[in-house]
Amino acid sequence: AQKITQTQPGMFVQEKEAVTLDCTYDTSDQSYGLFWYKQPSSGEMIFLIYQGSYDEQNATEGRYSLNFQKARKSANLVISASQLGDSAMYFCAMRGRAGTASKLTFGTGTRLQVTL
Amino acid sequence: ETGVTQTPRHLVMGMTNKKSLKCEQHLGHNAMYWYKQSAKKPLELMFVYNFKEQTENNSVPSRFSPECPNSSHLFLHLHTLQPEDSALYLCAVRAGGLEDTQYFGPGTRLTVL
């Protein structure tokens, strides 16, 4: 079984500052993938970034980077230069081995509020 | 724009009504999913379809009935729902490949009176 834990129900960050959203995971799979999604108040779930368990380098996508520490089973999302539009719910998710009908397990999310 | 659309975006229905949610994808992928997102709970996987065949039913009550007539469309038929079924229903499409990312539609916010 897989489990995702997000311990921060809510976070505040000032505009233009960086923020780290925590995510820890538990799995017995050797091969797995980790994802972060953003969910604005409108409801859509927007894919942000992916990290494979065998990737040696941390993933980056524009202002998003994933701080992957495999031994600690953590996959924290770092958002640099926060913008007001970053205010949303953020979900960490994982899947097992890529392949047929792979399923995602989601955490409970962190609500990020960017302030002026 | 993720290439996954859902209609309607909002739906209010009584417990005796029958309605359907529709998901349409323009990405050409073969795996489609229904998720339920209730307030203060993690997303719950409901159903998985792979190449139009249902491969997973996550112990979903029979008042929810999925249908996948072709690789571009996925429906969720609703009948005799309960107020606790009020939630955001999200459709997702799995891209396959090395990352196997799932891309979501905008969701249908359902309220059962």
PDB file of N, CA and C in Angstrom, chain B residues 38-89:
ATOM      1  N   SER B  38     -14.306  14.914  -1.806  1.00  0.00           N
ATOM      2  CA  SER B  38     -15.205  15.474  -0.804  1.00  0.00           C
ATOM      3  C   SER B  38     -14.429  16.477   0.040  1.00  0.00           C
ATOM      4  N   ALA B  39     -15.178  17.330   0.717  1.00  0.00           N
ATOM      5  CA  ALA B  39     -14.546  18.350   1.554  1.00  0.00           C
ATOM      6  C   ALA B  39     -13.668  17.695   2.626  1.00  0.00           C
ATOM      7  N   LYS B  40     -12.457  18.216   2.761  1.00  0.00           N
ATOM      8  CA  LYS B  40     -11.541  17.811   3.808  1.00  0.00           C
ATOM      9  C   LYS B  40     -11.123  16.342   3.725  1.00  0.00           C
ATOM     10  N   LYS B  41     -11.203  15.747   2.555  1.00  0.00           N
ATOM     11  CA  LYS B  41     -10.757  14.362   2.376  1.00  0.00           C
ATOM     12  C   LYS B  41      -9.853  14.279   1.154  1.00  0.00           C
ATOM     13  N   PRO B  42      -8.929  13.334   1.148  1.00  0.00           N
ATOM     14  CA  PRO B  42      -8.094  13.164  -0.057  1.00  0.00           C
ATOM     15  C   PRO B  42      -8.948  12.694  -1.231  1.00  0.00           C
ATOM     16  N   LEU B  43      -8.426  12.901  -2.419  1.00  0.00           N
ATOM     17  CA  LEU B  43      -9.115  12.369  -3.591  1.00  0.00           C
ATOM     18  C   LEU B  43      -9.282  10.868  -3.470  1.00  0.00           C
ATOM     19  N   GLU B  44     -10.460  10.406  -3.847  1.00  0.00           N
ATOM     20  CA  GLU B  44     -10.743   8.981  -3.801  1.00  0.00           C
ATOM     21  C   GLU B  44     -10.925   8.473  -5.224  1.00  0.00           C
ATOM     22  N   LEU B  45     -10.163   7.453  -5.565  1.00  0.00           N
ATOM     23  CA  LEU B  45     -10.339   6.824  -6.872  1.00  0.00           C
ATOM     24  C   LEU B  45     -11.637   6.032  -6.867  1.00  0.00           C
ATOM     25  N   MET B  46     -12.430   6.204  -7.924  1.00  0.00           N
ATOM     26  CA  MET B  46     -13.700   5.476  -8.027  1.00  0.00           C
ATOM     27  C   MET B  46     -13.579   4.339  -9.045  1.00  0.00           C
ATOM     28  N   PHE B  47     -13.279   4.717 -10.274  1.00  0.00           N
ATOM     29  CA  PHE B  47     -13.245   3.739 -11.362  1.00  0.00           C
ATOM     30  C   PHE B  47     -12.034   4.008 -12.257  1.00  0.00           C
ATOM     31  N   VAL B  48     -11.566   2.909 -12.885  1.00  0.00           N
ATOM     32  CA  VAL B  48     -10.505   3.002 -13.877  1.00  0.00           C
ATOM     33  C   VAL B  48     -10.947   2.247 -15.114  1.00  0.00           C
ATOM     34  N   TYR B  49     -10.765   2.877 -16.260  1.00  0.00           N
ATOM     35  CA  TYR B  49     -10.996   2.226 -17.541  1.00  0.00           C
ATOM     36  C   TYR B  49      -9.694   2.237 -18.318  1.00  0.00           C
ATOM     37  N   ASN B  50      -9.386   1.089 -18.904  1.00  0.00           N
ATOM     38  CA  ASN B  50      -8.191   0.972 -19.721  1.00  0.00           C
ATOM     39  C   ASN B  50      -8.587   0.322 -21.038  1.00  0.00           C
ATOM     40  N   PHE B  51      -8.343   1.004 -22.134  1.00  0.00           N
ATOM     41  CA  PHE B  51      -8.782   0.526 -23.448  1.00  0.00           C
ATOM     42  C   PHE B  51     -10.281   0.168 -23.421  1.00  0.00           C
ATOM     43  N   LYS B  52     -11.068   1.049 -22.835  1.00  0.00           N
ATOM     44  CA  LYS B  52     -12.533   0.978 -22.758  1.00  0.00           C
ATOM     45  C   LYS B  52     -13.033  -0.133 -21.836  1.00  0.00           C
ATOM     46  N   GLU B  53     -12.152  -0.857 -21.191  1.00  0.00           N
ATOM     47  CA  GLU B  53     -12.574  -1.904 -20.274  1.00  0.00           C
ATOM     48  C   GLU B  53     -12.374  -1.427 -18.831  1.00  0.00           C
ATOM     49  N   GLN B  54     -13.374  -1.698 -18.000  1.00  0.00           N
ATOM     50  CA  GLN B  54     -13.224  -1.301 -16.598  1.00  0.00           C
ATOM     51  C   GLN B  54     -12.234  -2.232 -15.912  1.00  0.00           C
ATOM     52  N   THR B  55     -11.206  -1.673 -15.349  1.00  0.00           N
ATOM     53  CA  THR B  55     -10.180  -2.470 -14.683  1.00  0.00           C
ATOM     54  C   THR B  55     -10.174  -2.272 -13.175  1.00  0.00           C
ATOM     55  N   GLU B  56     -10.941  -1.303 -12.701  1.00  0.00           N
ATOM     56  CA  GLU B  56     -10.964  -1.078 -11.263  1.00  0.00           C
ATOM     57  C   GLU B  56     -12.290  -0.470 -10.864  1.00  0.00           C
ATOM     58  N   ASN B  57     -12.867  -1.030  -9.810  1.00  0.00           N
ATOM     59  CA  ASN B  57     -14.036  -0.448  -9.154  1.00  0.00           C
ATOM     60  C   ASN B  57     -13.679  -0.420  -7.685  1.00  0.00           C
ATOM     61  N   ASN B  58     -13.457   0.770  -7.185  1.00  0.00           N
ATOM     62  CA  ASN B  58     -12.934   0.897  -5.831  1.00  0.00           C
ATOM     63  C   ASN B  58     -14.060   0.861  -4.799  1.00  0.00           C
ATOM     64  N   SER B  59     -14.823  -0.245  -4.821  1.00  0.00           N
ATOM     65  CA  SER B  59     -15.921  -0.432  -3.859  1.00  0.00           C
ATOM     66  C   SER B  59     -16.909   0.724  -3.897  1.00  0.00           C
ATOM     67  N   VAL B  60     -17.243   1.148  -5.087  1.00  0.00           N
ATOM     68  CA  VAL B  60     -18.167   2.270  -5.257  1.00  0.00           C
ATOM     69  C   VAL B  60     -19.608   1.750  -5.227  1.00  0.00           C
ATOM     70  N   PRO B  61     -20.501   2.434  -4.519  1.00  0.00           N
ATOM     71  CA  PRO B  61     -21.904   2.004  -4.489  1.00  0.00           C
ATOM     72  C   PRO B  61     -22.516   1.942  -5.883  1.00  0.00           C
ATOM     73  N   SER B  62     -23.477   1.060  -6.031  1.00  0.00           N
ATOM     74  CA  SER B  62     -24.055   0.817  -7.359  1.00  0.00           C
ATOM     75  C   SER B  62     -24.888   1.989  -7.863  1.00  0.00           C
ATOM     76  N   ARG B  63     -25.153   2.980  -7.020  1.00  0.00           N
ATOM     77  CA  ARG B  63     -25.872   4.162  -7.505  1.00  0.00           C
ATOM     78  C   ARG B  63     -24.981   5.022  -8.428  1.00  0.00           C
ATOM     79  N   PHE B  64     -23.716   4.671  -8.490  1.00  0.00           N
ATOM     80  CA  PHE B  64     -22.793   5.264  -9.458  1.00  0.00           C
ATOM     81  C   PHE B  64     -22.491   4.204 -10.514  1.00  0.00           C
ATOM     82  N   SER B  65     -22.750   4.539 -11.767  1.00  0.00           N
ATOM     83  CA  SER B  65     -22.573   3.561 -12.834  1.00  0.00           C
ATOM     84  C   SER B  65     -21.739   4.185 -13.949  1.00  0.00           C
ATOM     85  N   PRO B  66     -20.512   3.714 -14.153  1.00  0.00           N
ATOM     86  CA  PRO B  66     -19.693   4.291 -15.206  1.00  0.00           C
ATOM     87  C   PRO B  66     -19.960   3.640 -16.562  1.00  0.00           C
ATOM     88  N   GLU B  67     -19.583   4.392 -17.600  1.00  0.00           N
ATOM     89  CA  GLU B  67     -19.701   3.873 -18.960  1.00  0.00           C
ATOM     90  C   GLU B  67     -18.598   4.481 -19.796  1.00  0.00           C
ATOM     91  N   CYS B  68     -17.951   3.654 -20.608  1.00  0.00           N
ATOM     92  CA  CYS B  68     -16.882   4.135 -21.481  1.00  0.00           C
ATOM     93  C   CYS B  68     -17.156   3.600 -22.883  1.00  0.00           C
ATOM     94  N   PRO B  69     -17.932   4.321 -23.677  1.00  0.00           N
ATOM     95  CA  PRO B  69     -18.323   3.808 -24.990  1.00  0.00           C
ATOM     96  C   PRO B  69     -17.202   3.813 -26.024  1.00  0.00           C
ATOM     97  N   ASN B  70     -16.247   4.704 -25.840  1.00  0.00           N
ATOM     98  CA  ASN B  70     -15.092   4.762 -26.746  1.00  0.00           C
ATOM     99  C   ASN B  70     -13.932   5.400 -26.010  1.00  0.00           C
ATOM    100  N   SER B  71     -12.806   5.464 -26.648  1.00  0.00           N
ATOM    101  CA  SER B  71     -11.596   5.919 -25.948  1.00  0.00           C
ATOM    102  C   SER B  71     -11.595   7.410 -25.665  1.00  0.00           C
ATOM    103  N   SER B  72     -12.562   8.139 -26.209  1.00  0.00           N
ATOM    104  CA  SER B  72     -12.588   9.589 -25.988  1.00  0.00           C
ATOM    105  C   SER B  72     -13.593  10.026 -24.935  1.00  0.00           C
ATOM    106  N   HIS B  73     -14.506   9.162 -24.578  1.00  0.00           N
ATOM    107  CA  HIS B  73     -15.606   9.550 -23.696  1.00  0.00           C
ATOM    108  C   HIS B  73     -15.726   8.615 -22.495  1.00  0.00           C
ATOM    109  N   LEU B  74     -16.042   9.232 -21.378  1.00  0.00           N
ATOM    110  CA  LEU B  74     -16.283   8.501 -20.140  1.00  0.00           C
ATOM    111  C   LEU B  74     -17.476   9.169 -19.463  1.00  0.00           C
ATOM    112  N   PHE B  75     -18.431   8.342 -19.045  1.00  0.00           N
ATOM    113  CA  PHE B  75     -19.617   8.865 -18.377  1.00  0.00           C
ATOM    114  C   PHE B  75     -19.700   8.305 -16.957  1.00  0.00           C
ATOM    115  N   LEU B  76     -20.375   9.057 -16.115  1.00  0.00           N
ATOM    116  CA  LEU B  76     -20.727   8.564 -14.784  1.00  0.00           C
ATOM    117  C   LEU B  76     -22.221   8.808 -14.611  1.00  0.00           C
ATOM    118  N   HIS B  77     -22.974   7.709 -14.634  1.00  0.00           N
ATOM    119  CA  HIS B  77     -24.427   7.795 -14.495  1.00  0.00           C
ATOM    120  C   HIS B  77     -24.785   7.755 -13.015  1.00  0.00           C
ATOM    121  N   LEU B  78     -25.661   8.664 -12.647  1.00  0.00           N
ATOM    122  CA  LEU B  78     -26.018   8.832 -11.238  1.00  0.00           C
ATOM    123  C   LEU B  78     -27.509   8.559 -11.038  1.00  0.00           C
ATOM    124  N   HIS B  79     -27.843   7.804 -10.024  1.00  0.00           N
ATOM    125  CA  HIS B  79     -29.276   7.605  -9.714  1.00  0.00           C
ATOM    126  C   HIS B  79     -29.457   7.319  -8.235  1.00  0.00           C
ATOM    127  N   THR B  80     -30.527   7.869  -7.710  1.00  0.00           N
ATOM    128  CA  THR B  80     -30.885   7.753  -6.284  1.00  0.00           C
ATOM    129  C   THR B  80     -29.699   8.041  -5.380  1.00  0.00           C
ATOM    130  N   LEU B  81     -29.078   9.191  -5.609  1.00  0.00           N
ATOM    131  CA  LEU B  81     -27.920   9.568  -4.794  1.00  0.00           C
ATOM    132  C   LEU B  81     -28.357  10.045  -3.412  1.00  0.00           C
ATOM    133  N   GLN B  82     -27.373  10.132  -2.532  1.00  0.00           N
ATOM    134  CA  GLN B  82     -27.570  10.594  -1.172  1.00  0.00           C
ATOM    135  C   GLN B  82     -26.889  11.944  -1.002  1.00  0.00           C
ATOM    136  N   PRO B  83     -27.313  12.740  -0.030  1.00  0.00           N
ATOM    137  CA  PRO B  83     -26.653  14.038   0.192  1.00  0.00           C
ATOM    138  C   PRO B  83     -25.153  13.912   0.417  1.00  0.00           C
ATOM    139  N   GLU B  84     -24.705  12.815   1.011  1.00  0.00           N
ATOM    140  CA  GLU B  84     -23.256  12.649   1.245  1.00  0.00           C
ATOM    141  C   GLU B  84     -22.472  12.392  -0.031  1.00  0.00           C
ATOM    142  N   ASP B  85     -23.188  12.213  -1.132  1.00  0.00           N
ATOM    143  CA  ASP B  85     -22.513  12.073  -2.426  1.00  0.00           C
ATOM    144  C   ASP B  85     -22.145  13.427  -3.029  1.00  0.00           C
ATOM    145  N   SER B  86     -22.581  14.499  -2.403  1.00  0.00           N
ATOM    146  CA  SER B  86     -22.205  15.835  -2.873  1.00  0.00           C
ATOM    147  C   SER B  86     -20.697  15.980  -2.799  1.00  0.00           C
ATOM    148  N   ALA B  87     -20.100  16.339  -3.920  1.00  0.00           N
ATOM    149  CA  ALA B  87     -18.640  16.409  -3.984  1.00  0.00           C
ATOM    150  C   ALA B  87     -18.234  16.973  -5.342  1.00  0.00           C
ATOM    151  N   LEU B  88     -16.941  17.109  -5.524  1.00  0.00           N
ATOM    152  CA  LEU B  88     -16.372  17.444  -6.832  1.00  0.00           C
ATOM    153  C   LEU B  88     -15.959  16.132  -7.486  1.00  0.00           C
ATOM    154  N   TYR B  89     -16.457  15.887  -8.678  1.00  0.00           N
ATOM    155  CA  TYR B  89     -16.119  14.660  -9.403  1.00  0.00           C
ATOM    156  C   TYR B  89     -15.164  15.020 -10.532  1.00  0.00           C
TER     157      TYR B  89
END
